[in-house]
Coordinates of C-alpha atoms in Angstrom, one line a residue:
M2 CA 0.0 0.0 0.0
A3 CA 1.2 3.5 -0.7
S4 CA 1.4 6.1 2.0
E5 CA 0.1 9.7 1.6
P6 CA 2.8 12.4 1.9
V7 CA 3.2 13.4 5.5
D8 CA 4.4 16.7 6.9
F9 CA 6.4 15.6 9.9
S10 CA 7.0 19.2 10.9
A11 CA 3.3 19.4 12.0
G12 CA 1.7 17.7 15.0
S13 CA 3.0 16.6 18.4
A14 CA 5.1 13.6 17.2
D15 CA 8.8 14.1 17.3
P16 CA 10.0 13.9 13.6
E17 CA 13.4 12.8 14.7
A18 CA 12.2 9.9 16.9
G19 CA 13.0 6.3 15.8
A20 CA 15.8 5.9 13.2
E21 CA 19.1 7.8 13.6
V22 CA 19.4 11.3 12.0
I23 CA 21.2 11.2 8.7
P24 CA 24.2 13.7 8.8
I25 CA 24.0 16.5 6.3
V26 CA 27.8 17.1 6.5
S27 CA 30.5 14.5 6.6
P28 CA 34.3 14.4 6.1
T29 CA 35.3 14.3 2.5
V30 CA 37.3 11.1 1.6
V31 CA 39.8 11.7 -1.2
A32 CA 41.6 8.8 -2.9
F33 CA 44.9 9.1 -4.7
I34 CA 46.1 6.3 -7.1
G35 CA 49.5 6.1 -8.7
R36 CA 53.2 5.3 -8.3
T37 CA 55.1 6.1 -5.1
E38 CA 58.6 5.7 -3.8
R39 CA 57.6 2.7 -1.6
G40 CA 54.6 1.4 0.4
P41 CA 52.1 -1.4 0.1
L42 CA 50.8 -2.3 -3.3
N43 CA 47.1 -2.2 -4.2
E44 CA 46.0 -1.6 -0.6
P45 CA 44.0 1.5 0.4
V46 CA 45.9 3.2 3.2
V47 CA 44.3 6.0 5.2
I48 CA 46.6 9.0 5.5
K49 CA 45.9 12.0 7.8
G50 CA 48.9 14.3 7.0
F51 CA 51.8 14.6 4.6
E52 CA 54.3 13.5 7.3
E53 CA 52.4 10.2 7.6
F54 CA 52.4 9.9 3.8
S55 CA 56.2 10.3 3.7
R56 CA 56.7 7.7 6.4
V57 CA 54.7 5.1 4.6
F58 CA 55.1 6.0 0.9
G59 CA 58.3 8.0 0.8
G60 CA 59.0 11.4 -0.8
H61 CA 59.1 13.1 -4.1
V62 CA 60.4 11.0 -7.1
A63 CA 61.1 11.8 -10.7
F64 CA 58.6 9.3 -12.1
S65 CA 55.5 10.4 -10.3
F66 CA 53.6 13.5 -9.1
V67 CA 51.6 11.6 -6.5
S68 CA 53.6 12.9 -3.5
Q69 CA 53.2 16.5 -4.7
A70 CA 49.5 16.0 -5.2
V71 CA 49.1 14.7 -1.6
Q72 CA 51.2 17.5 -0.2
H73 CA 49.1 20.1 -2.1
F74 CA 45.9 18.3 -0.8
F75 CA 46.8 18.8 2.8
G76 CA 48.2 22.2 2.1
H77 CA 44.8 23.4 0.7
G78 CA 42.6 22.2 3.5
G79 CA 42.3 18.4 3.0
E80 CA 42.1 16.3 6.1
L81 CA 41.7 12.6 5.0
A82 CA 43.4 10.9 2.1
V83 CA 43.5 7.3 1.0
L84 CA 46.5 6.1 -1.0
V85 CA 46.5 3.2 -3.4
R86 CA 50.0 2.5 -4.7
V87 CA 50.2 0.8 -8.1
A88 CA 53.2 -0.4 -10.1
N89 CA 54.1 -2.0 -13.3
R90 CA 56.7 -4.9 -13.0
A91 CA 58.3 -3.4 -9.9
T92 CA 60.6 -5.9 -8.2
R93 CA 61.6 -6.6 -4.6
A94 CA 65.0 -6.4 -2.9
T95 CA 66.5 -9.6 -1.5
L96 CA 68.8 -10.3 1.4
D97 CA 70.8 -13.5 2.0
I98 CA 71.7 -14.4 5.6
P99 CA 74.4 -17.0 5.9
A100 CA 73.4 -20.2 7.8
G101 CA 76.6 -22.4 7.6
R102 CA 76.8 -23.4 4.0
E103 CA 73.1 -22.5 3.5
V104 CA 71.3 -19.2 3.4
L105 CA 68.1 -17.8 5.0
R106 CA 66.7 -15.7 2.2
L107 CA 64.5 -12.7 2.9
Q108 CA 62.7 -10.4 0.4
A109 CA 61.4 -6.9 0.9
R110 CA 57.6 -7.0 1.6
Q111 CA 57.1 -4.2 -0.9
P112 CA 58.8 -3.7 -4.3
G113 CA 60.9 -0.6 -5.2
S114 CA 64.4 0.6 -5.5
R115 CA 64.3 2.5 -2.3
E116 CA 63.7 -0.3 0.1
H117 CA 67.1 0.0 1.7
L118 CA 67.0 -2.9 4.2
R119 CA 69.6 -4.4 6.4
V120 CA 69.5 -7.2 9.0
S121 CA 71.5 -8.6 11.9
V122 CA 71.4 -11.8 13.8
D123 CA 72.4 -12.4 17.4
Y124 CA 72.0 -15.1 20.1
D125 CA 71.6 -12.8 23.1
R126 CA 69.7 -14.6 26.0
V127 CA 69.2 -17.7 23.8
E128 CA 72.9 -19.0 23.7
R129 CA 72.0 -22.3 25.4
T130 CA 69.2 -23.1 23.0
L131 CA 71.0 -24.1 19.8
D132 CA 67.9 -23.6 17.6
K133 CA 67.0 -20.1 18.8
F134 CA 68.1 -16.7 17.4
N135 CA 67.1 -13.0 17.4
L136 CA 66.6 -11.1 14.2
V137 CA 66.7 -7.3 13.7
I138 CA 65.4 -5.8 10.5
Q139 CA 65.9 -2.1 9.6
R140 CA 65.0 0.2 6.8
V141 CA 67.5 3.0 6.4
S142 CA 66.9 6.3 4.6
R143 CA 69.4 5.5 1.8
A144 CA 72.1 2.9 1.0
G145 CA 75.0 3.1 3.5
S146 CA 73.1 5.5 5.8
Q147 CA 73.0 5.0 9.6
L148 CA 69.6 6.9 9.8
V149 CA 67.0 4.3 10.6
D150 CA 63.5 4.9 9.3
D151 CA 61.8 1.7 10.5
Q152 CA 62.9 -1.2 12.7
E153 CA 61.5 -4.6 13.6
V154 CA 62.9 -6.9 16.3
F155 CA 62.0 -10.6 16.4
D156 CA 63.2 -12.3 19.6
G157 CA 63.6 -16.0 20.2
L158 CA 62.9 -17.2 16.7
S159 CA 63.2 -20.9 15.9
M160 CA 63.7 -23.1 12.8
D161 CA 61.6 -25.8 14.4
P162 CA 58.0 -25.9 12.8
T163 CA 56.6 -27.1 16.2
D164 CA 58.0 -24.1 18.1
E165 CA 55.6 -21.3 18.9
R166 CA 58.2 -18.9 17.6
F167 CA 58.7 -20.7 14.3
I168 CA 60.2 -18.2 11.9
V169 CA 57.7 -18.8 9.1
D170 CA 54.8 -17.9 11.5
A171 CA 56.6 -15.0 13.2
L172 CA 57.5 -13.2 10.0
Q173 CA 53.9 -13.1 8.9
D174 CA 53.7 -10.0 11.1
S175 CA 56.6 -8.2 9.5
E176 CA 55.8 -5.2 7.4
L177 CA 59.4 -5.0 6.0
V178 CA 60.3 -8.5 4.8
R179 CA 58.9 -11.9 3.9
L180 CA 60.6 -15.3 3.6
V181 CA 61.4 -16.8 0.2
G182 CA 63.0 -20.0 -0.9
P183 CA 63.7 -23.1 1.2
L184 CA 64.6 -22.7 4.9
P185 CA 68.1 -23.7 6.0
S186 CA 68.5 -26.8 8.1
H187 CA 69.7 -24.8 11.1
R188 CA 69.7 -21.3 12.5
P189 CA 71.5 -18.4 10.7
T190 CA 75.0 -17.4 11.7
A191 CA 75.3 -14.5 14.2
T192 CA 76.5 -11.2 12.8
A193 CA 78.7 -10.4 15.7
P194 CA 81.4 -7.7 15.6
A195 CA 84.9 -8.8 15.1
S196 CA 85.9 -7.6 18.5
P197 CA 84.0 -6.3 21.6
G198 CA 83.0 -2.6 21.4
Q199 CA 82.9 -2.4 17.6
P200 CA 79.6 -1.6 15.8
I201 CA 77.2 -4.4 15.0
P202 CA 77.7 -5.4 11.4
Y203 CA 74.6 -5.6 9.2
I204 CA 73.9 -7.7 6.2
T205 CA 72.6 -5.4 3.5
V206 CA 70.6 -6.0 0.3
K207 CA 72.1 -8.5 -2.1
Q208 CA 69.9 -7.5 -5.0
A209 CA 68.2 -4.2 -5.1
G210 CA 64.6 -3.9 -6.1
S211 CA 63.3 -1.8 -9.0
D212 CA 60.5 0.8 -9.4
G213 CA 59.3 -0.9 -12.6
E214 CA 58.1 0.7 -15.8
D215 CA 55.7 3.5 -16.6
L216 CA 52.1 2.8 -15.6
T217 CA 49.6 1.6 -18.2
D218 CA 45.9 2.2 -18.2
Y219 CA 45.4 -1.3 -17.0
D220 CA 47.7 -0.8 -14.0
V221 CA 45.5 2.1 -12.9
I222 CA 42.3 0.3 -13.6
G223 CA 43.3 -2.9 -11.9
S224 CA 41.1 -6.0 -11.4
N225 CA 37.7 -6.2 -10.0
S226 CA 38.1 -9.8 -8.9
E227 CA 41.6 -9.2 -7.3
G228 CA 40.7 -5.8 -5.8
T229 CA 43.7 -4.0 -7.4
G230 CA 44.0 -0.5 -8.9
L231 CA 40.8 1.5 -8.8
F232 CA 39.0 -1.6 -7.4
A233 CA 41.1 -1.5 -4.3
L234 CA 38.8 1.4 -3.3
D235 CA 36.0 -1.1 -2.9
A236 CA 37.4 -1.8 0.5
L237 CA 36.3 1.7 1.6
E238 CA 32.8 2.3 2.8
R239 CA 32.7 5.5 0.8
V240 CA 34.9 7.7 -1.4
D241 CA 34.1 11.2 -2.5
L242 CA 36.9 12.3 -4.8
V243 CA 39.3 10.2 -6.9
C244 CA 42.7 11.6 -8.1
V245 CA 45.0 9.8 -10.5
P246 CA 47.8 12.3 -11.0
S247 CA 49.2 12.2 -14.5
P248 CA 52.9 11.2 -14.6
P249 CA 55.6 13.6 -15.8
G250 CA 55.3 14.3 -19.5
R251 CA 52.9 11.4 -20.1
E252 CA 49.1 11.0 -20.4
L253 CA 47.0 8.2 -19.1
G254 CA 44.8 7.1 -21.9
S255 CA 41.1 7.3 -22.6
T256 CA 40.6 3.8 -21.3
S257 CA 41.6 4.8 -17.7
F258 CA 39.5 8.0 -18.0
L259 CA 36.4 6.0 -19.0
A260 CA 37.0 3.3 -16.4
A261 CA 37.6 5.9 -13.6
T262 CA 34.4 7.9 -14.5
R263 CA 32.3 4.7 -14.6
Y264 CA 33.8 3.7 -11.2
C265 CA 32.9 7.1 -9.8
D266 CA 29.4 6.8 -11.2
R267 CA 28.9 3.5 -9.3
R268 CA 30.4 4.9 -6.1
R269 CA 28.7 8.3 -6.5
A270 CA 32.1 10.0 -6.4
L271 CA 33.9 12.4 -8.7
L272 CA 37.1 12.1 -10.7
I273 CA 39.5 15.1 -10.6
W274 CA 41.1 14.7 -14.0
D275 CA 44.4 16.5 -14.8
P276 CA 44.4 18.3 -18.2
P277 CA 46.6 17.0 -21.0
W278 CA 50.1 18.2 -21.2
A279 CA 49.3 19.5 -24.7
W280 CA 47.1 22.2 -23.1
T281 CA 50.0 24.7 -23.0
S282 CA 47.7 27.8 -23.5
A283 CA 44.0 28.7 -23.1
D284 CA 43.7 28.6 -27.0
A285 CA 45.3 25.2 -27.2
A286 CA 42.9 23.9 -24.5
V287 CA 39.8 25.3 -26.3
L288 CA 40.9 23.7 -29.6
A289 CA 41.5 20.4 -28.0
L290 CA 38.2 20.4 -26.2
R291 CA 36.3 20.9 -29.5
T292 CA 37.5 17.5 -30.7
S293 CA 38.0 15.7 -27.3
A294 CA 36.1 12.5 -26.5
H295 CA 36.7 13.1 -22.8
A296 CA 33.5 14.3 -21.1
S297 CA 31.6 13.1 -18.1
R298 CA 29.5 14.6 -15.3
H299 CA 31.3 12.3 -13.0
A300 CA 34.6 14.2 -13.5
L301 CA 35.9 17.7 -13.2
T302 CA 39.0 19.3 -14.7
Y303 CA 40.8 22.6 -14.6
F304 CA 43.3 24.8 -16.4
P305 CA 46.2 25.6 -16.2
R306 CA 48.5 23.4 -14.2
V307 CA 50.5 25.0 -11.4
R308 CA 54.2 25.6 -10.6
P309 CA 56.2 26.7 -7.5
R310 CA 56.2 30.5 -7.6
G311 CA 59.6 31.8 -8.8
D312 CA 60.8 28.4 -9.9
L313 CA 60.3 28.4 -13.7
G314 CA 63.1 26.0 -14.7
R315 CA 62.4 23.0 -12.5
Y316 CA 58.8 22.4 -13.5
E317 CA 58.7 24.0 -17.0
A318 CA 55.6 22.1 -18.0
G319 CA 53.9 22.6 -14.6
I320 CA 52.6 20.2 -11.9
P321 CA 49.2 18.5 -11.9
A322 CA 46.8 20.3 -9.5
C323 CA 44.4 17.6 -8.8
G324 CA 45.5 17.6 -5.2
V325 CA 45.1 21.3 -4.9
V326 CA 41.5 21.1 -6.2
A327 CA 40.7 18.1 -3.9
G328 CA 42.0 20.0 -0.9
M329 CA 39.9 23.1 -1.8
L330 CA 36.7 21.0 -2.2
A331 CA 37.4 19.1 1.0
R332 CA 37.8 22.4 2.9
S333 CA 34.6 23.8 1.3
D334 CA 32.7 20.7 2.2
H335 CA 32.8 21.7 5.8
G336 CA 29.8 23.9 5.0
G337 CA 28.1 21.2 2.8
V338 CA 28.7 19.9 -0.6
W339 CA 26.0 22.1 -2.1
H340 CA 27.9 25.4 -1.5
R341 CA 29.9 27.0 -4.2
M342 CA 33.4 27.3 -3.0
P343 CA 34.0 30.8 -1.5
P344 CA 37.1 32.7 -2.7
V345 CA 38.9 32.2 0.6
D346 CA 39.0 28.5 0.0
T347 CA 40.1 28.5 -3.6
T348 CA 43.2 30.7 -3.4
L349 CA 46.5 28.9 -4.3
K350 CA 48.6 28.4 -1.3
G351 CA 52.0 27.0 -0.5
G352 CA 53.9 29.2 -2.9
L353 CA 52.1 27.9 -5.9
A354 CA 51.1 29.9 -9.0
P355 CA 49.3 29.2 -12.3
L356 CA 51.7 27.9 -14.9
V357 CA 50.3 30.5 -17.4
E358 CA 48.2 33.6 -17.1
I359 CA 44.7 33.6 -18.7
G360 CA 42.3 36.5 -19.0
Q361 CA 38.6 36.7 -17.9
T362 CA 37.3 36.2 -21.5
Q363 CA 39.4 33.0 -21.9
A364 CA 38.3 31.8 -18.5
A365 CA 34.7 32.3 -19.4
V366 CA 35.0 30.3 -22.6
L367 CA 36.8 27.4 -20.8
Q368 CA 34.2 27.4 -18.0
R369 CA 31.4 27.1 -20.6
M370 CA 33.2 24.1 -22.0
G371 CA 33.3 22.5 -18.5
V372 CA 36.8 23.5 -17.4
N373 CA 37.4 25.3 -14.1
T374 CA 40.2 27.9 -14.2
F375 CA 42.9 29.3 -12.0
L376 CA 42.6 33.0 -12.5
R377 CA 44.6 35.9 -11.0
V378 CA 42.2 37.8 -8.7
Q379 CA 44.7 40.4 -7.5
P380 CA 48.5 40.8 -7.7
G381 CA 50.2 37.7 -6.5
I382 CA 47.0 35.8 -5.7
A383 CA 45.2 33.3 -8.0
A384 CA 42.0 31.4 -7.2
L385 CA 40.0 28.5 -8.7
Q386 CA 36.8 29.7 -10.4
G387 CA 34.1 27.9 -12.4
N388 CA 32.0 25.5 -10.3
V389 CA 31.5 23.3 -13.3
T390 CA 31.8 19.5 -14.0
F391 CA 33.4 18.1 -17.1
A392 CA 30.0 17.2 -18.5
G393 CA 30.4 19.1 -21.7
G394 CA 28.9 22.4 -22.7
T395 CA 26.3 21.8 -25.4
T396 CA 24.4 18.5 -25.2
V397 CA 24.2 17.9 -21.5
E398 CA 21.4 19.0 -19.1
A399 CA 22.4 22.3 -17.5
L400 CA 22.0 20.8 -14.0
W401 CA 24.8 18.3 -14.5
Q402 CA 27.2 21.1 -15.6
S403 CA 26.9 22.5 -12.1
L404 CA 29.6 21.0 -9.8
S405 CA 27.7 21.9 -6.6
A406 CA 24.4 20.6 -7.9
S407 CA 25.9 17.4 -9.2
R408 CA 27.7 16.7 -6.0
L409 CA 24.6 17.5 -4.0
A410 CA 22.6 14.9 -5.9
A411 CA 25.3 12.3 -5.4
F412 CA 25.5 13.1 -1.7
V413 CA 21.7 12.9 -1.1
V414 CA 21.4 9.6 -2.9
R415 CA 24.4 8.0 -1.3
S416 CA 23.5 9.2 2.2
I417 CA 20.0 7.7 2.0
E418 CA 21.3 4.5 0.5
T419 CA 23.8 3.9 3.3
E420 CA 22.0 5.3 6.3
T421 CA 18.8 3.4 5.8
R422 CA 20.2 -0.1 5.8
W423 CA 18.5 -0.5 9.2
V424 CA 15.3 -1.4 7.4
F425 CA 16.7 -5.0 6.9
T426 CA 16.9 -5.6 10.7
A427 CA 13.9 -3.5 11.9
Q428 CA 12.0 -5.1 14.7
E429 CA 8.6 -3.7 13.9
P430 CA 7.7 -4.4 10.2
A431 CA 4.4 -2.6 10.4
Q432 CA 6.2 0.7 11.2
L433 CA 8.9 0.3 8.6
A434 CA 7.3 2.7 6.0
V435 CA 6.5 5.4 8.5
D436 CA 9.9 5.2 10.2
L437 CA 11.7 5.3 6.9
E438 CA 9.7 8.2 5.6
R439 CA 10.2 10.1 8.8
Q440 CA 14.0 9.6 8.7
V441 CA 14.4 10.7 5.1
W442 CA 12.0 13.6 5.5
V443 CA 14.0 14.9 8.4
F444 CA 17.3 14.6 6.4
L445 CA 15.9 16.5 3.4
S446 CA 14.2 19.1 5.7
R447 CA 17.5 19.8 7.4
L448 CA 19.2 20.2 4.0
K449 CA 16.5 22.7 3.0
Q450 CA 17.0 24.6 6.2
H451 CA 20.7 25.0 5.4
G452 CA 20.0 26.3 1.9
A453 CA 20.8 23.1 -0.1
F454 CA 17.5 23.2 -2.1
A455 CA 15.4 25.7 -4.0
G456 CA 11.9 26.6 -2.9
A457 CA 10.4 28.8 -0.2
T458 CA 8.4 25.9 1.3
P459 CA 9.2 22.3 2.0
D460 CA 6.8 21.0 -0.7
Q461 CA 8.6 23.2 -3.3
A462 CA 12.0 21.9 -2.1
F463 CA 11.5 18.1 -1.7
F464 CA 9.1 15.3 -1.2
V465 CA 9.2 11.8 0.3
R466 CA 6.8 8.9 -0.3
T467 CA 7.0 5.3 0.8
S468 CA 5.0 2.1 0.0
A469 CA 5.1 -1.2 1.8
A470 CA 3.8 -4.7 1.1
L471 CA 3.5 -7.1 4.0
E472 CA 3.0 -10.8 3.9
P473 CA 0.4 -12.2 6.3
A474 CA 3.1 -13.5 8.7
G475 CA 4.3 -10.0 9.1
D476 CA 8.0 -11.2 9.1
V477 CA 10.5 -8.5 8.2
R478 CA 12.0 -10.8 5.6
D479 CA 8.8 -10.8 3.7
V480 CA 8.5 -7.0 3.6
T481 CA 9.0 -5.1 0.4
I482 CA 9.7 -1.4 1.0
S483 CA 9.8 1.2 -1.8
L484 CA 10.9 4.8 -1.2
R485 CA 10.6 7.7 -3.7
I486 CA 12.3 11.0 -3.1
G487 CA 12.5 14.2 -5.0
F488 CA 14.5 17.3 -4.4
A489 CA 15.0 20.6 -6.2
P490 CA 18.7 21.6 -6.4
R491 CA 18.2 24.6 -8.7
A492 CA 14.6 25.8 -9.1
P493 CA 11.4 25.3 -6.9
S494 CA 9.4 22.2 -7.7
E495 CA 11.9 21.1 -10.4
F496 CA 12.6 17.8 -8.8
L497 CA 15.3 15.2 -9.3
T498 CA 13.4 12.0 -8.5
Y499 CA 14.8 8.6 -7.4
D500 CA 13.3 5.3 -6.4
F501 CA 14.9 3.2 -3.7
R502 CA 13.8 -0.5 -3.4
Y503 CA 14.9 -2.5 -0.4
H504 CA 15.4 -6.2 -1.3
A505 CA 15.1 -8.1 2.0
A506 CA 16.2 -11.4 0.6
S507 CA 19.6 -10.1 -0.6
L508 CA 19.9 -7.3 1.9
T509 CA 20.6 -4.9 -0.9
T510 CA 19.2 -1.5 -1.9
E511 CA 18.5 -0.7 -5.5
V512 CA 18.5 2.9 -6.6
R513 CA 17.1 4.1 -9.9
P514 CA 16.5 7.6 -11.2
V515 CA 12.9 8.0 -12.3
R516 CA 12.5 8.5 -16.1
G517 CA 13.2 12.0 -17.0
A518 CA 14.8 12.8 -13.6
E519 CA 18.3 12.3 -14.9
R520 CA 18.9 13.1 -18.6
H521 CA 22.1 12.8 -20.4
L522 CA 23.9 10.9 -17.7
G523 CA 27.3 11.3 -19.4

C-alpha cells in the first residue's frame, strides 16, 4: 500500500524519533592512485597528513607526481586521504643471511628501488638453545646510511616448525620482509662484531629492487576480482573524490578515464582529471576540447597546471593540480557539498602559482566548456573559479554542468542509500514505511533549512513517499519497501526524483532515477 505524503513538521510527534538522523555534512574522503617511492601495493591506506604519507610511501620521485598531489591536498585544507600505490613490473630487494653453507633468504615485503633494508642476527639470551636466534630488520633512509626509518625486532625465533616462535609464522607479522626459498636446516649465523665494542655489522641488500616501468591504463584500472588499482577502493565504505595524478610528461589514456568515471558513477564519487600536457595555453585547450572525446558529469578538470612561484626552470611544464582542487573541495565541504566554493577556500597556497596567465574572457570560454580555471584575482593571488563539471557544454542538461548541484545529488542519494540499511533488521515491520519516511523527511528538511534546495516551502523543495507490502506472517524478511524521493537543487518544484527499493532477501538497496529525472547521464 502507498502512503500519503506526510508533513512531519506538524503535530505533536517528534519527527526525529526512531531511526538515527542522517548527517548533512560528513568528512570528504579523497583517494589518490599512482606510483610512489615505496609502500604497500594495491592496498588502500588512510593518511591524515603529509608526514604520515612520507613515512609510509616516501618522498618526491622523478617518475610520479603523487607525492606532490598529496602534499598540495593537505596544504589546501584536506584532512583525510586514501592512498593506493600501483606499479608495473616493480621488483623486490632480497637479502641472504648465511646459515653455515646455506642461506636464509628474505625479500622486501614491498617492491621498489628505495627499500634500503639491512638485517642482523644475534644469540643474546638464547645462547644455550641451539635452535634459537634473534633477528633485527631495519629500513634506512638510503644505502649506506645510519639513519633508521623503521625497525622490527623478532626475539627467540626458531627453525623448528613445532615451536611457537617458528620463523615462518613470526615473520607473517613483518611489514618489511617476507621469507622466500627453502629454509636452511639450522639457524642463521650470528652477525657479531669482530671484537667487543665495535659496531654491529649488518647484512645489506644483495639484489636491489626496482621501481618498474611506466604505468599503463590497466595498472591504474586494476582488477575487480583481485581488488587492485581502482577496485582497491571497494574496501572503503565510501569515497568522494578520486585523483589519478598524471605522470611527468605522459598522459594516461582514454581507457583509464572511461573506467575511472564509470567507477565514480557507481560509487557516487567524482574524478578530478588533470588536463593533458598539450594544453599549453588557453587557446590550445579550447581547440583540444572541441574534438575531445573526454567528457563526463562524474569528472571535473581545470586549467592551467600549477608551478612553484619563482621556480620556472624545475617544472617547466607545470605540476598537476588535482591535489590542490581536492583540498579546496574538501575544505569547502565543511559547509556542505551544495555550497559554491568561496574565494577564501580557492586561493592557491604553499607558494604555488598558475603555470600560465589567462584572461577573464578566456576563462569564461573554458568554463562554458566544462573547465574550471585558475585565475589571478589580485597581484600575487590566484583562485580557482568555475564550479563546473566536465560534463560538456552543449548536449548535457544544465543541472549536471553545475559542480555543486551534481555533488549534492550524489551526496543525497548515497546518504539515503547507506544510512537506511537498518530497514533490513527492523523489529517492527508494520512501522517500517512510517519510520523510513520520517528519517528521510528529516534529512531532506535539514538540508533545505541549510540552503541546499530551492523553494520557499518544503513542498517546493523536496518530497518523500513510501510504500510497503507485508505478507500475512508479518515477518520482516517478507517486507518489500519502496521509497521515492524528489528534491529541487536549482529551481522550486523542479525535482530530481529517485526510487529506492529494499530487497530483503539479498539485503541490498536498488536505486534508480525516475524516467526524466536524470537526462544525459554522461
